[in-house]
Tab-separated table of C-alpha atoms and ligand atoms in Angstrom:
chain	number	residue	atom	x	y	z
Q	162	UNK	CA	-4.371	-13.007	-68.249
Q	163	UNK	CA	-8.005	-12.311	-67.969
Q	164	UNK	CA	-10.196	-10.135	-70.230
Q	165	UNK	CA	-10.065	-7.406	-67.824
Q	166	UNK	CA	-6.416	-7.420	-67.628
Q	167	UNK	CA	-5.994	-7.105	-71.431
Q	168	UNK	CA	-8.629	-4.261	-71.360
Q	169	UNK	CA	-6.673	-2.453	-68.537
Q	170	UNK	CA	-3.504	-2.797	-70.542
Q	171	UNK	CA	-5.199	-1.667	-73.763
Q	172	UNK	CA	-6.786	1.283	-71.956
Q	173	UNK	CA	-3.343	2.584	-71.327
Q	174	UNK	CA	-2.181	2.612	-74.960
Q	175	UNK	CA	-1.834	5.678	-77.150
Q	176	UNK	CA	-1.540	6.071	-80.875
Q	177	UNK	CA	1.171	8.895	-80.717
Q	178	UNK	CA	2.866	9.864	-83.059
Q	179	UNK	CA	0.005	8.816	-85.264
Q	180	UNK	CA	-3.147	11.072	-85.441
Q	181	UNK	CA	-5.142	10.845	-82.072
Q	182	UNK	CA	-8.863	11.548	-82.215
Q	183	UNK	CA	-11.814	10.747	-80.003
Q	184	UNK	CA	-13.081	8.359	-82.715
Q	185	UNK	CA	-9.785	6.506	-83.124
Q	186	UNK	CA	-8.340	4.159	-80.651
Q	187	UNK	CA	-5.035	2.219	-80.155
Q	188	UNK	CA	-6.486	-1.342	-80.154
Q	189	UNK	CA	-9.527	-3.298	-81.349
Q	190	UNK	CA	-11.391	-6.459	-80.420
Q	191	UNK	CA	-9.210	-8.446	-82.920
Q	192	UNK	CA	-6.148	-7.752	-80.682
Q	193	UNK	CA	-8.029	-9.269	-77.775
Q	194	UNK	CA	-9.295	-12.285	-79.807
Q	195	UNK	CA	-5.641	-13.018	-81.100
Q	196	UNK	CA	-4.163	-12.818	-77.674
Q	197	UNK	CA	-6.817	-15.098	-76.148
Q	198	UNK	CA	-6.187	-17.664	-78.863
Q	199	UNK	CA	-2.463	-17.342	-78.516
Q	200	UNK	CA	-2.616	-18.079	-74.813
Q	201	UNK	CA	-3.946	-21.458	-75.771
Q	202	UNK	CA	-1.394	-22.185	-78.378
Q	203	UNK	CA	1.872	-20.839	-76.993
Q	204	UNK	CA	4.082	-23.685	-76.097
Q	205	UNK	CA	6.910	-23.434	-73.567
Q	206	UNK	CA	9.975	-22.545	-75.501
Q	207	UNK	CA	7.796	-21.604	-78.597
Q	208	UNK	CA	8.984	-18.691	-80.755
Q	209	UNK	CA	6.403	-16.021	-81.320
Q	210	UNK	CA	6.311	-13.354	-84.248
Q	211	UNK	CA	3.841	-10.461	-84.341
Q	212	UNK	CA	2.970	-8.700	-87.438
Q	213	UNK	CA	0.720	-5.875	-88.296
Q	214	UNK	CA	0.409	-4.616	-84.667
Q	215	UNK	CA	-0.884	-1.274	-85.012
Q	216	UNK	CA	0.157	0.636	-81.790
Q	217	UNK	CA	1.617	-2.250	-79.573
Q	218	UNK	CA	-1.525	-3.954	-78.101
Q	219	UNK	CA	-0.548	-7.327	-79.688
Q	220	UNK	CA	3.139	-7.210	-78.870
Q	221	UNK	CA	2.752	-5.826	-75.264
Q	222	UNK	CA	-0.207	-8.301	-74.681
Q	223	UNK	CA	1.811	-11.127	-75.902
Q	224	UNK	CA	4.698	-10.203	-73.417
Q	225	UNK	CA	2.110	-10.664	-70.697
Q	226	UNK	CA	1.606	-14.302	-71.857
Q	227	UNK	CA	5.272	-15.039	-71.165
Q	228	UNK	CA	6.588	-14.979	-74.698
Q	229	UNK	CA	10.156	-13.758	-74.797
Q	230	UNK	CA	11.501	-12.465	-77.046
Q	231	UNK	CA	8.737	-11.413	-79.351
Q	232	UNK	CA	9.913	-10.650	-82.936
Q	233	UNK	CA	7.861	-7.768	-84.527
Q	234	UNK	CA	7.367	-6.417	-87.799
Q	235	UNK	CA	5.307	-3.231	-88.318
Q	236	UNK	CA	5.192	-1.717	-91.728
Q	237	UNK	CA	4.658	1.831	-90.536
Q	238	UNK	CA	7.234	3.737	-88.672
Q	239	UNK	CA	4.395	5.568	-86.712
Q	240	UNK	CA	3.275	2.016	-85.417
Q	241	UNK	CA	6.938	1.204	-84.500
Q	242	UNK	CA	7.256	4.457	-82.580
Q	243	UNK	CA	3.979	4.089	-80.933
Q	244	UNK	CA	4.806	0.686	-79.715
Q	245	UNK	CA	8.114	1.930	-78.281
Q	246	UNK	CA	6.300	4.981	-76.672
Q	247	UNK	CA	3.565	2.743	-75.148
Q	248	UNK	CA	6.323	0.190	-73.916
Q	249	UNK	CA	8.169	3.147	-72.293
Q	250	UNK	CA	5.005	4.539	-70.624
Q	251	UNK	CA	4.442	1.077	-69.299
Q	252	UNK	CA	8.048	0.866	-68.201
Q	253	UNK	CA	8.604	-2.209	-70.362
Q	254	UNK	CA	12.241	-1.876	-71.765
Q	255	UNK	CA	12.914	-5.280	-73.262
Q	256	UNK	CA	11.415	-8.371	-74.744
Q	257	UNK	CA	10.641	-7.391	-78.338
Q	258	UNK	CA	12.664	-6.645	-81.286
Q	259	UNK	CA	11.600	-4.802	-84.563
Q	260	UNK	CA	12.690	-6.690	-87.689
Q	261	UNK	CA	12.051	-6.262	-91.485
Q	262	UNK	CA	9.767	-8.727	-93.206
Q	263	UNK	CA	12.103	-11.661	-93.980
Q	264	UNK	CA	14.050	-14.517	-92.535
Q	265	UNK	CA	15.367	-12.751	-89.434
Q	266	UNK	CA	11.750	-12.122	-88.428
Q	267	UNK	CA	10.389	-15.534	-89.089
Q	268	UNK	CA	13.076	-18.174	-88.822
Q	269	UNK	CA	11.950	-20.968	-86.506
Q	270	UNK	CA	8.854	-19.171	-85.519
Q	271	UNK	CA	6.068	-21.700	-84.122
Q	272	UNK	CA	3.325	-19.082	-83.681
Q	273	UNK	CA	2.696	-15.974	-85.743
Q	274	UNK	CA	-0.005	-13.424	-84.743
Q	275	UNK	CA	-1.223	-11.152	-87.624
Q	276	UNK	CA	-3.585	-8.268	-87.726
Q	277	UNK	CA	-4.888	-8.943	-91.160
Q	278	UNK	CA	-3.775	-6.241	-93.681
Q	279	UNK	CA	-6.425	-4.525	-95.926
Q	280	UNK	CA	-4.818	-5.537	-99.197
Q	281	UNK	CA	-4.561	-9.073	-100.626
Q	282	UNK	CA	-1.215	-8.212	-102.029
Q	283	UNK	CA	0.119	-7.405	-98.582
Q	284	UNK	CA	-1.341	-10.659	-97.112
Q	285	UNK	CA	0.393	-12.475	-100.091
Q	286	UNK	CA	3.647	-11.176	-99.287
Q	287	UNK	CA	3.169	-12.058	-95.535
Q	288	UNK	CA	1.929	-15.523	-96.252
Q	289	UNK	CA	4.863	-16.265	-98.625
Q	290	UNK	CA	7.276	-15.059	-95.817
Q	291	UNK	CA	5.644	-17.225	-93.168
Q	292	UNK	CA	5.564	-20.385	-95.448
Q	293	UNK	CA	9.165	-19.746	-96.556
Q	294	UNK	CA	10.847	-19.000	-93.196
Q	295	UNK	CA	8.795	-20.157	-90.141
Q	296	UNK	CA	9.136	-23.646	-88.530
Q	297	UNK	CA	7.255	-26.503	-90.338
Q	298	UNK	CA	4.781	-26.788	-87.502
Q	299	UNK	CA	4.016	-23.051	-87.389
Q	300	UNK	CA	0.638	-21.801	-86.642
Q	301	UNK	CA	-0.454	-18.475	-88.193
Q	302	UNK	CA	-3.355	-16.869	-86.591
Q	303	UNK	CA	-4.626	-14.049	-88.601
Q	304	UNK	CA	-7.386	-11.824	-87.317
Q	305	UNK	CA	-9.442	-8.869	-88.533
Q	306	UNK	CA	-12.751	-7.042	-88.230
Q	307	UNK	CA	-15.422	-9.143	-90.134
Q	308	UNK	CA	-16.488	-6.176	-92.186
Q	309	UNK	CA	-12.923	-5.719	-93.563
Q	310	UNK	CA	-12.414	-9.530	-94.321
Q	311	UNK	CA	-13.154	-11.227	-97.503
Q	312	UNK	CA	-13.055	-14.711	-98.911
Q	313	UNK	CA	-10.138	-13.635	-100.836
Q	314	UNK	CA	-8.125	-13.606	-97.708
Q	315	UNK	CA	-8.850	-17.448	-97.044
Q	316	UNK	CA	-7.961	-17.989	-100.686
Q	317	UNK	CA	-4.627	-16.329	-100.333
Q	318	UNK	CA	-3.812	-18.185	-97.157
Q	319	UNK	CA	-4.825	-21.452	-98.925
Q	320	UNK	CA	-2.268	-20.921	-101.558
Q	321	UNK	CA	0.420	-21.024	-98.902
Q	322	UNK	CA	-1.057	-23.446	-96.278
Q	323	UNK	CA	-2.511	-26.924	-96.529
Q	324	UNK	CA	-4.956	-26.274	-93.560
Q	325	UNK	CA	-6.884	-22.877	-93.342
Q	326	UNK	CA	-9.684	-22.899	-90.745
Q	327	UNK	CA	-11.874	-19.815	-90.280
Q	328	UNK	CA	-12.914	-19.593	-86.572
Q	329	UNK	CA	-16.254	-18.201	-85.189
Q	330	UNK	CA	-16.778	-14.599	-85.113
Q	331	UNK	CA	-16.762	-12.718	-81.851
Q	332	UNK	CA	-17.328	-9.046	-81.149
Q	333	UNK	CA	-17.429	-8.352	-84.920
Q	334	UNK	CA	-13.944	-9.899	-85.185
Q	335	UNK	CA	-12.754	-13.223	-86.672
Q	336	UNK	CA	-9.586	-15.331	-86.698
Q	337	UNK	CA	-8.266	-17.462	-89.538
Q	338	UNK	CA	-6.041	-20.231	-88.335
Q	339	UNK	CA	-3.406	-21.515	-90.934
Q	340	UNK	CA	-1.191	-24.505	-90.603
Q	341	UNK	CA	1.097	-26.857	-92.642
Q	342	UNK	CA	3.007	-24.319	-94.935
Q	343	UNK	CA	3.280	-25.406	-98.446
Q	344	UNK	CA	6.627	-25.286	-100.344
Q	345	UNK	CA	7.321	-21.968	-102.107
Q	346	UNK	CA	9.156	-21.177	-105.340
Q	347	UNK	CA	12.866	-20.042	-104.798
Q	348	UNK	CA	12.170	-16.530	-106.309
Q	349	UNK	CA	10.512	-14.044	-103.832
Q	350	UNK	CA	7.116	-12.811	-105.290
Q	351	UNK	CA	7.642	-9.028	-104.342
Q	352	UNK	CA	8.518	-6.406	-105.338
Q	353	UNK	CA	6.288	-6.735	-108.379
Q	354	UNK	CA	7.464	-4.716	-111.408
Q	355	UNK	CA	5.185	-3.397	-114.225
Q	356	UNK	CA	5.793	-0.907	-116.983
Q	357	UNK	CA	3.103	1.860	-116.932
Q	358	UNK	CA	2.743	2.659	-120.655
Q	359	UNK	CA	0.859	5.896	-120.111
Q	360	UNK	CA	3.858	7.259	-118.040
Q	361	UNK	CA	6.584	5.485	-119.759
Q	362	UNK	CA	7.755	4.406	-116.296
Q	363	UNK	CA	8.661	1.106	-114.602
Q	364	UNK	CA	6.856	0.944	-111.266
Q	365	UNK	CA	7.928	-1.346	-108.424
Q	366	UNK	CA	5.648	-2.438	-105.712
Q	367	UNK	CA	5.986	-4.319	-102.411
Q	368	UNK	CA	2.749	-6.000	-101.179
Q	369	UNK	CA	1.773	-3.270	-98.668
Q	370	UNK	CA	2.232	-0.284	-100.909
Q	371	UNK	CA	-0.575	2.099	-101.768
Q	372	UNK	CA	-2.056	1.362	-105.206
Q	373	UNK	CA	0.316	-1.507	-105.972
Q	374	UNK	CA	1.978	-0.944	-109.406
Q	375	UNK	CA	-1.065	1.009	-110.438
Q	376	UNK	CA	-1.514	4.745	-111.053
Q	377	UNK	CA	-3.913	6.445	-108.503
Q	378	UNK	CA	-6.340	8.652	-110.335
Q	379	UNK	CA	-5.555	11.614	-107.977
Q	380	UNK	CA	-1.818	11.114	-108.785
Q	381	UNK	CA	-2.457	11.011	-112.541
Q	382	UNK	CA	-4.474	14.331	-112.245
Q	383	UNK	CA	-1.584	15.910	-110.269
Q	384	UNK	CA	0.853	14.724	-112.900
Q	385	UNK	CA	-1.183	16.683	-115.585
Q	386	UNK	CA	0.426	19.696	-114.006
Q	387	UNK	CA	3.982	18.470	-114.000
Q	388	UNK	CA	4.969	20.934	-116.874
Q	389	UNK	CA	3.737	23.862	-114.843
Q	390	UNK	CA	5.463	22.974	-111.625
Q	391	UNK	CA	8.529	25.198	-110.583
Q	392	UNK	CA	12.211	23.853	-111.367
Q	393	UNK	CA	13.238	23.109	-107.789
Q	394	UNK	CA	16.767	22.084	-106.784
Q	395	UNK	CA	15.501	20.328	-103.623
Q	396	UNK	CA	12.149	18.628	-103.958
Q	397	UNK	CA	10.232	16.203	-101.855
Q	398	UNK	CA	7.667	13.574	-102.671
Q	399	UNK	CA	5.837	13.385	-99.475
Q	400	UNK	CA	3.927	10.168	-98.801
Q	401	UNK	CA	5.726	8.766	-101.911
Q	402	UNK	CA	4.198	5.302	-102.093
Q	403	UNK	CA	5.961	3.623	-105.105
Q	404	UNK	CA	7.687	6.869	-105.901
Q	405	UNK	CA	5.803	7.657	-109.115
Q	406	UNK	CA	5.745	11.455	-108.409
Q	407	UNK	CA	9.341	11.559	-107.338
Q	408	UNK	CA	10.525	9.588	-110.582
Q	409	UNK	CA	8.330	11.674	-112.869
Q	410	UNK	CA	9.516	14.940	-111.324
Q	411	UNK	CA	13.132	13.866	-111.290
Q	412	UNK	CA	12.927	12.919	-114.875
Q	413	UNK	CA	11.379	16.207	-116.023
Q	414	UNK	CA	13.694	18.362	-113.910
Q	415	UNK	CA	17.340	17.213	-114.397
Q	416	UNK	CA	18.557	19.897	-111.895
Q	417	UNK	CA	16.518	18.580	-108.980
Q	418	UNK	CA	17.469	16.388	-106.223
Q	419	UNK	CA	14.338	14.681	-104.846
Q	420	UNK	CA	13.709	12.935	-101.491
Q	421	UNK	CA	10.946	10.319	-101.710
Q	422	UNK	CA	9.606	9.698	-98.110
Q	423	UNK	CA	6.818	7.749	-96.489
Q	424	UNK	CA	6.022	6.285	-93.087
Q	425	UNK	CA	5.585	2.811	-94.688
Q	426	UNK	CA	8.633	0.444	-95.056
Q	427	UNK	CA	7.057	-1.153	-98.106
Q	428	UNK	CA	6.668	2.346	-99.808
Q	429	UNK	CA	10.238	3.346	-99.372
Q	430	UNK	CA	11.462	0.027	-100.436
Q	431	UNK	CA	9.151	0.309	-103.535
Q	432	UNK	CA	10.322	3.821	-104.260
Q	433	UNK	CA	13.873	2.824	-104.158
Q	434	UNK	CA	13.261	-0.022	-106.600
Q	435	UNK	CA	11.303	2.254	-108.886
Q	436	UNK	CA	14.079	4.766	-109.026
Q	437	UNK	CA	16.588	2.114	-109.677
Q	438	UNK	CA	14.425	0.574	-112.399
Q	439	UNK	CA	14.297	3.956	-114.199
Q	440	UNK	CA	17.972	4.885	-113.906
Q	441	UNK	CA	17.114	7.663	-111.330
Q	442	UNK	CA	18.665	6.235	-108.107
Q	443	UNK	CA	21.520	8.737	-108.140
Q	444	UNK	CA	18.943	11.578	-108.104
Q	445	UNK	CA	16.315	10.326	-105.702
Q	446	UNK	CA	16.958	9.684	-101.869
Q	447	UNK	CA	14.422	7.554	-100.082
Q	448	UNK	CA	13.627	8.063	-96.477
Q	449	UNK	CA	11.297	6.199	-94.053
Q	450	UNK	CA	10.030	8.731	-91.776
Q	451	UNK	CA	6.772	10.065	-90.164
Q	452	UNK	CA	5.845	13.362	-91.888
Q	453	UNK	CA	9.408	14.230	-92.637
Q	454	UNK	CA	10.368	14.626	-88.961
Q	455	UNK	CA	14.104	14.198	-89.681
Q	456	UNK	CA	14.238	16.691	-92.538
Q	457	UNK	CA	15.414	20.160	-91.589
Q	458	UNK	CA	13.142	23.314	-91.348
Q	459	UNK	CA	13.002	25.448	-94.503
Q	460	UNK	CA	15.220	23.095	-96.655
Q	461	UNK	CA	13.145	22.277	-99.567
Q	462	UNK	CA	11.843	24.304	-102.643
Q	463	UNK	CA	9.019	22.099	-103.571
Q	464	UNK	CA	6.797	19.442	-101.997
Q	465	UNK	CA	4.596	17.239	-103.928
Q	466	UNK	CA	1.764	15.569	-102.015
Q	467	UNK	CA	-1.152	13.200	-102.818
Q	468	UNK	CA	-2.289	12.976	-99.127
Q	469	UNK	CA	-3.902	10.047	-97.436
Q	470	UNK	CA	-7.448	10.613	-96.244
Q	471	UNK	CA	-8.652	7.031	-95.090
Q	472	UNK	CA	-7.637	6.348	-91.551
Q	473	UNK	CA	-8.599	2.890	-90.868
Q	474	UNK	CA	-12.189	2.678	-91.483
Q	475	UNK	CA	-12.904	6.235	-90.907
Q	476	UNK	CA	-12.720	9.046	-93.453
Q	477	UNK	CA	-10.578	11.532	-91.503
Q	478	UNK	CA	-8.655	14.385	-92.766
Q	479	UNK	CA	-6.274	14.485	-89.659
Q	480	UNK	CA	-3.498	12.438	-91.622
Q	481	UNK	CA	-3.637	14.918	-94.555
Q	482	UNK	CA	-3.536	17.900	-92.268
Q	483	UNK	CA	-0.543	16.530	-90.548
Q	484	UNK	CA	1.358	16.303	-93.824
Q	485	UNK	CA	0.362	19.766	-94.840
Q	486	UNK	CA	1.709	21.021	-91.588
Q	487	UNK	CA	4.838	19.181	-91.989
Q	488	UNK	CA	5.325	20.702	-95.530
Q	489	UNK	CA	4.945	24.065	-94.134
Q	490	UNK	CA	7.848	23.404	-91.795
Q	491	UNK	CA	10.021	21.917	-94.346
Q	492	UNK	CA	9.574	24.415	-97.184
Q	493	UNK	CA	11.800	27.370	-97.548
Q	494	UNK	CA	10.122	30.857	-97.722
Q	495	UNK	CA	8.811	31.161	-101.353
Q	496	UNK	CA	8.909	27.376	-101.840
Q	497	UNK	CA	5.727	25.562	-103.058
Q	498	UNK	CA	3.436	22.782	-102.032
Q	499	UNK	CA	1.568	21.188	-104.990
Q	500	UNK	CA	-1.181	18.838	-103.712
Q	501	UNK	CA	-4.257	16.968	-104.973
Q	502	UNK	CA	-7.249	16.023	-102.881
Q	503	UNK	CA	-10.886	15.092	-103.094
Q	504	UNK	CA	-12.624	18.408	-103.638
Q	505	UNK	CA	-15.067	17.549	-100.754
Q	506	UNK	CA	-12.226	17.665	-98.196
Q	507	UNK	CA	-11.821	21.408	-98.220
Q	508	UNK	CA	-8.126	21.544	-97.443
Q	509	UNK	CA	-7.908	25.150	-98.685
Q	510	UNK	CA	-8.097	26.961	-95.275
Q	511	UNK	CA	-5.582	24.543	-93.775
Q	512	UNK	CA	-3.248	25.300	-96.901
Q	513	UNK	CA	-3.765	29.035	-96.515
Q	514	UNK	CA	-2.988	28.758	-92.685
Q	515	UNK	CA	-0.167	26.325	-92.666
Q	516	UNK	CA	1.638	27.162	-95.820
Q	517	UNK	CA	0.452	30.467	-97.362
Q	518	UNK	CA	-1.265	31.926	-100.335
Q	519	UNK	CA	-2.946	29.115	-102.311
Q	520	UNK	CA	-4.252	29.009	-105.825
Q	521	UNK	CA	-6.286	26.481	-107.464
Q	522	UNK	CA	-4.469	25.157	-110.566
Q	523	UNK	CA	-6.920	22.478	-111.670
Q	524	UNK	CA	-10.162	20.903	-110.869
Q	525	UNK	CA	-11.997	17.837	-112.420
Q	526	UNK	CA	-15.316	16.454	-111.189
Q	527	UNK	CA	-13.514	14.668	-108.346
Q	528	UNK	CA	-10.204	16.353	-107.461
Q	529	UNK	CA	-8.707	19.734	-106.954
Q	530	UNK	CA	-5.014	20.568	-107.505
Q	531	UNK	CA	-3.636	23.436	-105.609
Q	532	UNK	CA	-0.177	25.276	-105.429
Q	533	UNK	CA	0.567	27.043	-102.105
Q	534	UNK	CA	3.552	29.386	-101.550
Q	535	UNK	CA	5.352	29.269	-98.224
Q	536	UNK	CA	5.038	32.642	-96.707
Q	537	UNK	CA	8.272	34.202	-95.339
V	21	SAM	C1	-2.561	8.522	-101.255
V	21	SAM	S1	-1.062	7.770	-101.041
V	21	SAM	C2	-0.088	8.451	-102.277
V	21	SAM	C3	1.091	7.526	-102.676
V	21	SAM	C4	1.885	8.059	-103.879
V	21	SAM	N1	2.371	9.517	-103.623
V	21	SAM	C5	1.091	8.011	-105.075
V	21	SAM	O1	0.783	9.198	-105.453
V	21	SAM	O2	0.863	7.011	-105.640
V	21	SAM	C6	-0.555	8.528	-99.569
V	21	SAM	C7	0.712	8.042	-98.940
V	21	SAM	O3	1.111	8.838	-97.707
V	21	SAM	C8	1.735	7.922	-96.867
V	21	SAM	N2	1.578	8.590	-95.536
V	21	SAM	C9	0.557	8.673	-94.711
V	21	SAM	N3	0.825	9.236	-93.539
V	21	SAM	C10	2.080	9.580	-93.667
V	21	SAM	C11	3.055	10.209	-92.621
V	21	SAM	N4	2.579	10.572	-91.379
V	21	SAM	N5	4.306	10.385	-93.030
V	21	SAM	C12	4.760	9.876	-94.132
V	21	SAM	N6	3.980	9.223	-95.064
V	21	SAM	C13	2.700	9.174	-94.815
V	21	SAM	C14	0.934	6.577	-96.990
V	21	SAM	O4	1.777	5.475	-96.397
V	21	SAM	C15	0.866	6.509	-98.502
V	21	SAM	O5	1.909	5.932	-99.148
């Protein structure tokens, strides 16, 4: 396939159900670089695995190279749904299979294409899985935007592979080629578990989860207001990450049933592990979903939210607004959304419009905490 063909495929891809905006696109130069390199490396009968595909560009591009079936892992359910929607729009109904990060995804793989994750912990978990499960002659091609790459990434790969070769950069993207997996210890390195003394809570984290086992400073500020939050029977920790808000709320409110939900598979796995580690698993349900799309309208009394605001490189409030809108749908009249945000984001008008009357309950030099009551 020529450059032009990849580009005409990419031009037809959308990001839906992820946030769409003029400055956000469904592919980048790294996808193209990875596919061009893959074309030269794919052996007849070779088994291809794709990881970190954002919206389907890598997987659908790999299918045009003749790789069938392609095994795919995407951490975000929005990415999974976007790949399926793009495949459907292109009338591709077979050839790839979604699998969790593990043996089923990687066993016997001879070529792995990876859009490099942002965090070194996520890369560590991926590198461990490739070294652990893929074929001994596997080639891992990992690519990213040069501005988001660091020497730390080479170092992580070098812990798991004998041979790691950075390739020349092109169009501001670069590939790292890793071969000859090293033996790995029998125990899986993730989830990582750590006791947070400040909270008296055991926090569990998969590699890809927001903040690892740490406590985000916005979350810490929101937790200052825990004693003032209403005693709900049906509460939701929206965008739960490791599930710290869900666990702290459930512990402080024995009458509450809490749903911890996130679009990231690593997050819901981590939240489940956190709830178990603190003896709260009977009280907290975890759910991987995009903006609570499978929860009923008007079924919750309280939503807790520390919204995301970084969309890829861009600071973009669309992802946060999408979650506020979802909270408006899921809250029963009179129910409350408690949220924390960087004060410069000016979420207040959206909170008033999408939820209802909003009061500021706290502000520090960086963050604002608000409580919004769902209007009838
Ligand atoms: C700032 S982090 C907060 C994590 C956690 N609540 C905490 O306080 O540490 C925002 C979380 O929202 C999740 N998220 C972003 N967009 C989402 C969506 N559309 N649906 C569900 N979760 C989403 C991210 O995966 C991330 O875990």
